[in-house]
Structures are given as C-alpha cells and as structure tokens.
C-alpha atoms as a printed R data frame, in Angstrom:
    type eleno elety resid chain resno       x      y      z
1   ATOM     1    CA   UNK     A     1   0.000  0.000  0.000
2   ATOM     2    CA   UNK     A     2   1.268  3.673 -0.880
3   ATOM     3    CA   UNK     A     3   1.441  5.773  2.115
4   ATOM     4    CA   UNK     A     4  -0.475  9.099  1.836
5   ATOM     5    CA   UNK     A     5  -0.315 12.491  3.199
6   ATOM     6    CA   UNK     A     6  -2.823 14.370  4.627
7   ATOM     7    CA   UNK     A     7  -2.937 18.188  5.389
8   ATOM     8    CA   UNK     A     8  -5.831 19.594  7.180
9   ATOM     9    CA   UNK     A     9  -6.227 23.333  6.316
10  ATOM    10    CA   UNK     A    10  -3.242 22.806  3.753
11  ATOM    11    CA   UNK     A    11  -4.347 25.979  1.251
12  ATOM    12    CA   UNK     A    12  -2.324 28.641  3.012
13  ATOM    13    CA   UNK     A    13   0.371 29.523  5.635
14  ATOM    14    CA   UNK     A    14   1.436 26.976  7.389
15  ATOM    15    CA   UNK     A    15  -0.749 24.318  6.157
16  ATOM    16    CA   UNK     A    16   0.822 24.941  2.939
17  ATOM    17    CA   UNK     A    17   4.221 25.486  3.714
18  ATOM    18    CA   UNK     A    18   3.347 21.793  5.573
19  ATOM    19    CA   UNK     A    19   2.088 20.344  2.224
20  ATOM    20    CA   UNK     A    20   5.197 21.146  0.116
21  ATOM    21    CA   UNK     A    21   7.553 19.832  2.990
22  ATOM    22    CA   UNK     A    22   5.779 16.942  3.152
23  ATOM    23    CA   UNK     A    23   5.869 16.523 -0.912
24  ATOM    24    CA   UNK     A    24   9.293 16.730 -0.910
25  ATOM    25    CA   UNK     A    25   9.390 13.970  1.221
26  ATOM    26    CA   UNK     A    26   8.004 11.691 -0.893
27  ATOM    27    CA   UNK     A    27   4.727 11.724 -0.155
28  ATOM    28    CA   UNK     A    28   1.484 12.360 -2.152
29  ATOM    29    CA   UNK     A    29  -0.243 15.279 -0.426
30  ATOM    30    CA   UNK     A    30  -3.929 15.463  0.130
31  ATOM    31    CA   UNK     A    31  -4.523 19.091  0.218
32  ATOM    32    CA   UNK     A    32  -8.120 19.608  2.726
33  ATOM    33    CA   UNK     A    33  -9.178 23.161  2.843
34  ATOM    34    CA   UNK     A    34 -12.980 24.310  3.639
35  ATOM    35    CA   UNK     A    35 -14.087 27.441  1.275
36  ATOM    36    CA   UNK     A    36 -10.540 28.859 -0.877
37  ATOM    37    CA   UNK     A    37  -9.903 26.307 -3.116
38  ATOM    38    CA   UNK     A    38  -7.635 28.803 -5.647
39  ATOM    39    CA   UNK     A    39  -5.155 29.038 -2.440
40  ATOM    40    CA   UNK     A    40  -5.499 25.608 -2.579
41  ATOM    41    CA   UNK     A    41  -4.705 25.078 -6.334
42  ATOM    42    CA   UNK     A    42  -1.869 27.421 -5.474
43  ATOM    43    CA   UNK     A    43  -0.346 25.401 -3.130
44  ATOM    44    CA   UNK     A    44  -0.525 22.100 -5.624
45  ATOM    45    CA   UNK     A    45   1.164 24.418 -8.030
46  ATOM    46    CA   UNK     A    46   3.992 24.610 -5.679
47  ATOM    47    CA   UNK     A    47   4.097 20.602 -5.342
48  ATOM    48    CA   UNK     A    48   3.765 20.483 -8.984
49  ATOM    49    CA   UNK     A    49   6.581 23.115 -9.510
50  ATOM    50    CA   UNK     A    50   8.826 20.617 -7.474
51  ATOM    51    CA   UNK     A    51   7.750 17.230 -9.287
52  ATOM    52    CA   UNK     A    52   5.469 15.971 -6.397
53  ATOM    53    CA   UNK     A    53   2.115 15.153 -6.533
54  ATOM    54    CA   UNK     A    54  -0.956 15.996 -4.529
55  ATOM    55    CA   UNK     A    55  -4.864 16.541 -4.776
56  ATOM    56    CA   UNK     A    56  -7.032 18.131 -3.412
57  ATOM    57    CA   UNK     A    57 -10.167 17.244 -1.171
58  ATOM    58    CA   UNK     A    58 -12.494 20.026 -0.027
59  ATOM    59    CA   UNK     A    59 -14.401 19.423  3.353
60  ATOM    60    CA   UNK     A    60 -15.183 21.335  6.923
61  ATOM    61    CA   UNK     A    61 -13.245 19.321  9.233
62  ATOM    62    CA   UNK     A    62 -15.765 20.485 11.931
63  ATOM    63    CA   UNK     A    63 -18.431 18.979 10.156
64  ATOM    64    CA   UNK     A    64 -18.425 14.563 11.086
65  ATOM    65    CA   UNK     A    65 -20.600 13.961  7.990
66  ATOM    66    CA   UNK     A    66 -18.632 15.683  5.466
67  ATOM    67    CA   UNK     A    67 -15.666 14.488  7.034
68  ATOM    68    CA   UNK     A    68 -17.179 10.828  6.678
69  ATOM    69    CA   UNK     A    69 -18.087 11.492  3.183
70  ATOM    70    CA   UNK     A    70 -15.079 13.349  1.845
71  ATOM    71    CA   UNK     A    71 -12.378 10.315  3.004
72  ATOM    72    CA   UNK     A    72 -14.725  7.494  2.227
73  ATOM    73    CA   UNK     A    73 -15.163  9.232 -1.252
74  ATOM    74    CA   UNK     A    74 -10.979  9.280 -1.631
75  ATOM    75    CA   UNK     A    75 -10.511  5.743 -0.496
76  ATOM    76    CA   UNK     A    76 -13.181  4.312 -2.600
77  ATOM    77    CA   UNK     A    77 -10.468  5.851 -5.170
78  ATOM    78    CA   UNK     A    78  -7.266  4.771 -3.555
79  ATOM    79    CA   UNK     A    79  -8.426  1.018 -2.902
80  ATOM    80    CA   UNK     A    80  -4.845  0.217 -2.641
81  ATOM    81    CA   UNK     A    81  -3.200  3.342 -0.551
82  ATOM    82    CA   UNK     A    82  -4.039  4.618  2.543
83  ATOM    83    CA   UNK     A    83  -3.365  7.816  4.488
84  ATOM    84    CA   UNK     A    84  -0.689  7.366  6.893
85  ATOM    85    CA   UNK     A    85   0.903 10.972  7.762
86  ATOM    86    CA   UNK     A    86  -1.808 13.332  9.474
87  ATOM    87    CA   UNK     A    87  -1.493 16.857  9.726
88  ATOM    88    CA   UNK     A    88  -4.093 18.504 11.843
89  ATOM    89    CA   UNK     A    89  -3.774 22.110 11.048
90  ATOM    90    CA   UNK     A    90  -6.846 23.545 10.712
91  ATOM    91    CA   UNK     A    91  -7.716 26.154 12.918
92  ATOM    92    CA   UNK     A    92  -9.242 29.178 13.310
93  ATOM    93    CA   UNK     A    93  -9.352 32.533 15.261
94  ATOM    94    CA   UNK     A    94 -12.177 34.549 16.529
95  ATOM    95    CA   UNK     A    95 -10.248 36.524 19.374
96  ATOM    96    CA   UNK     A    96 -12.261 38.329 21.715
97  ATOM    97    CA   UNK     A    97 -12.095 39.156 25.383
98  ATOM    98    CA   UNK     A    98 -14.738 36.579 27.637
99  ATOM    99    CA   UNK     A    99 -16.630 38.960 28.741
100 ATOM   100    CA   UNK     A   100 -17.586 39.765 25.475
101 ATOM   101    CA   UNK     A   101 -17.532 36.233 23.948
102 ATOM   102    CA   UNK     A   102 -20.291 35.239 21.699
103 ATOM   103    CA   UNK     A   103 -21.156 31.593 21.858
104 ATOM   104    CA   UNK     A   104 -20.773 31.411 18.236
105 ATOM   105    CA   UNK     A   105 -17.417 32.660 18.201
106 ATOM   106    CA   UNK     A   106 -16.368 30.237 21.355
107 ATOM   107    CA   UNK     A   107 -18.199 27.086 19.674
108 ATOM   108    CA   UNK     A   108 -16.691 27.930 16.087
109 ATOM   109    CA   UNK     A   109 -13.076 28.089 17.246
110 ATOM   110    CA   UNK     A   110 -13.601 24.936 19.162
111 ATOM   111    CA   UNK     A   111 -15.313 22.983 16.684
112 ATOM   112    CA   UNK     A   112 -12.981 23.246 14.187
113 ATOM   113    CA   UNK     A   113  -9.652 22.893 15.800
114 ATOM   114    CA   UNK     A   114 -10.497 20.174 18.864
115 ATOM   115    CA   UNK     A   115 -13.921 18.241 16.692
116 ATOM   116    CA   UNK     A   116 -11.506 18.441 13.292
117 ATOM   117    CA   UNK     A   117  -9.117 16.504 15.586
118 ATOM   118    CA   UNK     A   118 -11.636 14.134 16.368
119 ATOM   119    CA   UNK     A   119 -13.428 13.347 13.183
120 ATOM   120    CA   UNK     A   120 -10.509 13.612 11.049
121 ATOM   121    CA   UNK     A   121  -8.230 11.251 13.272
122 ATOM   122    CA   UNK     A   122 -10.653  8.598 14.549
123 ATOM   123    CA   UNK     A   123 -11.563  8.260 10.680
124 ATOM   124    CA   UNK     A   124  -8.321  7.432  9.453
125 ATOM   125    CA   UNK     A   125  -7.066  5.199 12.898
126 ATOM   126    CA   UNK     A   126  -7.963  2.211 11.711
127 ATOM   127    CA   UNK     A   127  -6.183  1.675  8.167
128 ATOM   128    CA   UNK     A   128  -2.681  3.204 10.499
129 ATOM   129    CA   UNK     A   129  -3.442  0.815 13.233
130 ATOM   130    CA   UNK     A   130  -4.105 -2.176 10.288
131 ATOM   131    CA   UNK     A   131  -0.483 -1.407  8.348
132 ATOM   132    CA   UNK     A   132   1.057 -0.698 11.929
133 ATOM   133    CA   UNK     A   133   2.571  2.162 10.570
134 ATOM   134    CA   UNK     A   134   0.833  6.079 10.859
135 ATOM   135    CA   UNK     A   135   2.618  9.535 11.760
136 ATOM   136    CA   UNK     A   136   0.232 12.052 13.265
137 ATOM   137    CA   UNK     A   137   0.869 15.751 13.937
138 ATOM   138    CA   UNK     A   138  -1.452 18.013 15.198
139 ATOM   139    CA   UNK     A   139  -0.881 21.676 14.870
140 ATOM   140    CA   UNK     A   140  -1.315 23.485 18.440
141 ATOM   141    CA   UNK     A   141  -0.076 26.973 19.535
142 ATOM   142    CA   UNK     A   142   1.590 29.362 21.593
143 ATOM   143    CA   UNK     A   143  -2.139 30.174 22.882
144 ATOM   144    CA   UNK     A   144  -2.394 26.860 23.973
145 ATOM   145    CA   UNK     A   145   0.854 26.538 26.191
146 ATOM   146    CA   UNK     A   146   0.915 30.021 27.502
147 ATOM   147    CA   UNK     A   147  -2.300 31.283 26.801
148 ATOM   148    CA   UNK     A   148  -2.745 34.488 25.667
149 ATOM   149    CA   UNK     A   149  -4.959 37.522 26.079
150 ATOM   150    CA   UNK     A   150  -8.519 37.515 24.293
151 ATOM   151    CA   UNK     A   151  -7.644 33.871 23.007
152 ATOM   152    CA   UNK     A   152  -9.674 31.706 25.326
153 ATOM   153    CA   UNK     A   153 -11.587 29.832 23.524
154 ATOM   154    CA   UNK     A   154  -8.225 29.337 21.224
155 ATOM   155    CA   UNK     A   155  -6.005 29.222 24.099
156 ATOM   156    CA   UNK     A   156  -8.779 26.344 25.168
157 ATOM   157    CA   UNK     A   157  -9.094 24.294 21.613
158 ATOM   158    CA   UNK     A   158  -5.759 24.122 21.425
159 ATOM   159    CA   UNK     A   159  -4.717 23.165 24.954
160 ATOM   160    CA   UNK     A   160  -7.172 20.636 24.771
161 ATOM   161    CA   UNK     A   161  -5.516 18.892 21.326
162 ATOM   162    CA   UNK     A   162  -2.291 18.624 23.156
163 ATOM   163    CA   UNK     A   163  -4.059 16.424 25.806
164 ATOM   164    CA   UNK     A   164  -5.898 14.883 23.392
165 ATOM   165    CA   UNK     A   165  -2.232 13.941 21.632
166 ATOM   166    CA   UNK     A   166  -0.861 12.941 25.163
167 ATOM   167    CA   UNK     A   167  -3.715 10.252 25.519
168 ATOM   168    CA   UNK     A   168  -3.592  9.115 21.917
169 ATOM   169    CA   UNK     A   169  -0.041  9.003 21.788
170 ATOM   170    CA   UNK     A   170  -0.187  6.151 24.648
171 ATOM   171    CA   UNK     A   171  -3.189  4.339 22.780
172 ATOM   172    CA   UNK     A   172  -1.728  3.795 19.502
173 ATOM   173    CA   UNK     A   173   1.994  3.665 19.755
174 ATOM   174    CA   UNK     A   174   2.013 -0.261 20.536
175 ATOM   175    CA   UNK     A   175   1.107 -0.330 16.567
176 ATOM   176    CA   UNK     A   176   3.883  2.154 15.247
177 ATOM   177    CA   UNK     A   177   1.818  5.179 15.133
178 ATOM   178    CA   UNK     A   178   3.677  8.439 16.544
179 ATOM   179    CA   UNK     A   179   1.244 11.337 17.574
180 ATOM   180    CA   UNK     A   180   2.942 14.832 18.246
181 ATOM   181    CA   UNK     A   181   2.160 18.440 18.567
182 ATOM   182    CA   UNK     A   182   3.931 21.311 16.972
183 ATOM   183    CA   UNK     A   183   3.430 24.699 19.462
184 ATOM   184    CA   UNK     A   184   4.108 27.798 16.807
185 ATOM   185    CA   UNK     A   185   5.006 30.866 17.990
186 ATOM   186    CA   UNK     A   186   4.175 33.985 15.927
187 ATOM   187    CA   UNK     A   187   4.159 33.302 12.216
188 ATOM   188    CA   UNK     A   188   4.422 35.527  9.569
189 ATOM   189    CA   UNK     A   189   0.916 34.360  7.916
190 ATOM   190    CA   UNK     A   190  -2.599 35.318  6.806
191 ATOM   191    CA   UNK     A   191  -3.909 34.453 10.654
192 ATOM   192    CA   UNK     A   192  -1.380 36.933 11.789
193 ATOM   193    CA   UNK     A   193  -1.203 39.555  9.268
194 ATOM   194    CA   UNK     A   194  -3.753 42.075 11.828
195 ATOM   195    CA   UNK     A   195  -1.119 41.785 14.529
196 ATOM   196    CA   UNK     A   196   1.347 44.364 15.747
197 ATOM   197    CA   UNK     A   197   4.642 42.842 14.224
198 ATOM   198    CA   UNK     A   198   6.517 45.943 15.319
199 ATOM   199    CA   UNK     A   199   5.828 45.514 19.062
200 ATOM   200    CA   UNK     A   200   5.589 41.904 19.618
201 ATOM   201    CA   UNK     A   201   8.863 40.863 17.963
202 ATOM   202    CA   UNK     A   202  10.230 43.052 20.995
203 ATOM   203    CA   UNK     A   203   9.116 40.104 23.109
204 ATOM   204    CA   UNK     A   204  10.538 37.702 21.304
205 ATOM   205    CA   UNK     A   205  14.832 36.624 22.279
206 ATOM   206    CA   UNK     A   206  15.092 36.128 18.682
207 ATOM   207    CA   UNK     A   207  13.502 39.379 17.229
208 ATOM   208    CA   UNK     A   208  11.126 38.295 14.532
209 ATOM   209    CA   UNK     A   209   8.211 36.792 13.717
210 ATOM   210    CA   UNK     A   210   9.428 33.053 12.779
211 ATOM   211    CA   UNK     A   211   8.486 31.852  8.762
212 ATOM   212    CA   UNK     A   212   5.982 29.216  7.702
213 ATOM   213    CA   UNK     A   213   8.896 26.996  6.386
214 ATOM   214    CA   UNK     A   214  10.539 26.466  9.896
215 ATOM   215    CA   UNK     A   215   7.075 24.846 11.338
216 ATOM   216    CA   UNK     A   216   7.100 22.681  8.405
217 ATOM   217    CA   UNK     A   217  10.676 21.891  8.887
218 ATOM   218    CA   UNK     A   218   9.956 20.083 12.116
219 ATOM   219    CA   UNK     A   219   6.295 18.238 10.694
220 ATOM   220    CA   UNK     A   220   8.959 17.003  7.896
221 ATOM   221    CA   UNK     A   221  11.117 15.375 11.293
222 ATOM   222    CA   UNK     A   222   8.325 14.273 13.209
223 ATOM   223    CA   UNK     A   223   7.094 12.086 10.228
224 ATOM   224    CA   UNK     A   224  10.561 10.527  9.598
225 ATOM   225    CA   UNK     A   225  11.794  7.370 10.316
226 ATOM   226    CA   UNK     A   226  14.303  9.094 12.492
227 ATOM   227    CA   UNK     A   227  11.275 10.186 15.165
228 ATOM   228    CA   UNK     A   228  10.283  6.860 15.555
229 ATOM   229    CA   UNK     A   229  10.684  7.338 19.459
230 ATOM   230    CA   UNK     A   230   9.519 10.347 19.887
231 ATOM   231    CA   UNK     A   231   5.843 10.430 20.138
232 ATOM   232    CA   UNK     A   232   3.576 12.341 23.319
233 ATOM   233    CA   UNK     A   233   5.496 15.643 22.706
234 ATOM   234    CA   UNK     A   234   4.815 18.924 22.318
235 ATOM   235    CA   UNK     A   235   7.935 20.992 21.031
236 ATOM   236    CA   UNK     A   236   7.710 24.786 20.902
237 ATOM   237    CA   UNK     A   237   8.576 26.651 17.762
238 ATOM   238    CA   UNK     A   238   8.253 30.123 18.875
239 ATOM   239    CA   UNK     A   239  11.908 32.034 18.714
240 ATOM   240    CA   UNK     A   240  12.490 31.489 22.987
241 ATOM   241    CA   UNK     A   241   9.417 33.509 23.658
242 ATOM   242    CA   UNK     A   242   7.830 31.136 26.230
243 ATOM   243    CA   UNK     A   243  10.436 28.291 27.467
C-alpha cells in the first residue's frame, strides 16, 4: 500500500508550507481546505513546480458527515493506498475578550480545531493501526501553552488537542503510530497579518516573527523514520518567547 499524506487546512500559511515539505518527502499530499480552493490550487502548483504530486479534497473538518463522506469518497479511489501521515492544522481565530464572547465565536473556534481533531483522526485510525505504521501531527499553539490575552476559547481548543495527543499518543503507539504536537510561535501568515509585528517581535529573544517553512521543517522530522521514538510531545517553535 502507498502511504499518503494528509494536510488539514493545507491551502495557506502553514498548512501549505506543511504540504510542500511533506511533498518533498516523498509523499502524495492530500490538500483539505474548507471554502478557498484557488489558495489551494496554489499550493498544488507549488508541489507540482517541485515534481510531487498531490490533490485536493475540499471538506469542513468540523463537520463529522462531510468528514465521513469526503475520506470514504478518496478511499473508494485509492483502494490500494491509505493515508498514513496526518497533519491537523486547521484552525481558526475569533479573538475576543470573555466577557464579550459570543457563543458562536467560542463554539466555532472549538469545533474546528479540537472536533476536526476528532473526526478527522478517529476516521483514518484504523487503516494506520491495520499497516502498523501512521505519523500524526497536530498543529497546536503558543495560545495553547501560555495562553494568551482575548484567546480563550483558542487558548482552550488548542490546549485541549495537546491532551488529546498525550492520551492518543499512549493508545496507539504499541502499533507504530507516533502522535505529536507542533506549538508555533508567531508566524508571519494570513492568521497573523492584523497583529502588531513591530511591538511583539520586541518580546521575542530572537527578534522576529518566525516563517511558515521552519514549522514545516519540524512536521517534515516528526514524520521521519528518524522520530520513531519520539511520540507524546509537544515541542515549541516560537523564537524562545515562552520556554
């Protein structure tokens, strides 16, 4: 069986600088993105560009049935592969002080970072655990280590995916699976483009906002042969802003 890649919010910033790691690897990337699917074509251009191969497969991770649908629908199509490398990366932000908080924007932010961790994962368990053999990475933040400032509910979703790695991590590495987190800093991306650059690279012992490429730089370890026992971890990539 061919061994798959798949990148949960893969169209743009990390997620895609994540995909063409990943494709340079050696693996065929599944691009997942919800709504923006000519960032998405953008980043398969990028693959392309570098002679790997991808495709893409629109769905809301927060949503079980499309998540159901869309991965049934790609292995019905890839009887003989299956997806062992799992990125969960999508995410979004809604920041807002709690006091203010609308349930929409805590149950939005939630839903899609912690429940695309869930439906996405327990989905695709079963054909790792069966070829004893799976690499899963789940993209968690700053927010959630430190928490920050009008971020609870992402401070929250994302605190709660790196216990939801620790216990995972203990479940499935019997059959070869690894399960890590990743803990990015600031990021020069779309999801931090309204931020004050200026003053909060002050804060940071390195003095810039770190690039897309140096997440995906550690994804590209994590999934290697060569991180075989390292799984339960969460390693910060944030420039020694919170150590």
């Amino acid at each position: 069986m061919s061994r798959y890649a798949l990148v949960t919010g893969g169209s743009r910033g990390i997620g895609r600088a994540v995909c063409v790691e990943l494709a340079r690897r050696g693996y065929p990337v599944v691009i997942n993105y919800n709504s923006n699917t000519a960032a998405a074509e953008q980043t398969a251009a990028l693959i392309a560009a570098e002679g790997g191969t991808s495709e893409l497969l629109p769905f809301d991770v927060a949503d079980a049935k499309a998540v159901e649908a869309a991965l049934e629908k790609w292995q019905e199509k890839h009887p003989d592969d299956y997806i062992a490398v799992l990125i969960n990366n999508a995410g979004i932000r809604h920041d807002q002080l709690l006091v203010f908080m609308q349930d929409g924007e805590w149950e939005s932010v939630l839903n899609t970072t912690l429940g695309g961790f869930f439906h996405v994962t327990r989905r695709l368990l079963k054909d790792m655990m069966t070829s004893r053999w799976g690499r899963i990475v789940n993209m968690a933040s700053l927010s959630g280590v430190k928490g920050l400032p009008g971020q609870a509910n992402y401070s929250a979703a994302k605190a709660a995916l790196i216990g939801a790695m620790k216990a995972l991590a203990q479940e499935v590495a019997p059959r070869g699976i690894t399960v890590n987190a990743i803990a990015p800093g600031f990021i020069s991306t779309d999801m931090t483009k309204d931020l004050d650059e200026k003053e909060l690279k002050k804060m940071i012992p390195v003095g810039r906002f770190g690039r897309p490429e140096e997440v995906a730089a550690l994804v590209g370890f994590l999934v290697s042969e060569d991180a075989a026992y390292i799984t339960g971890q969460t390693i910060s990539v944030n420039g020694g802003l919170y150590t």
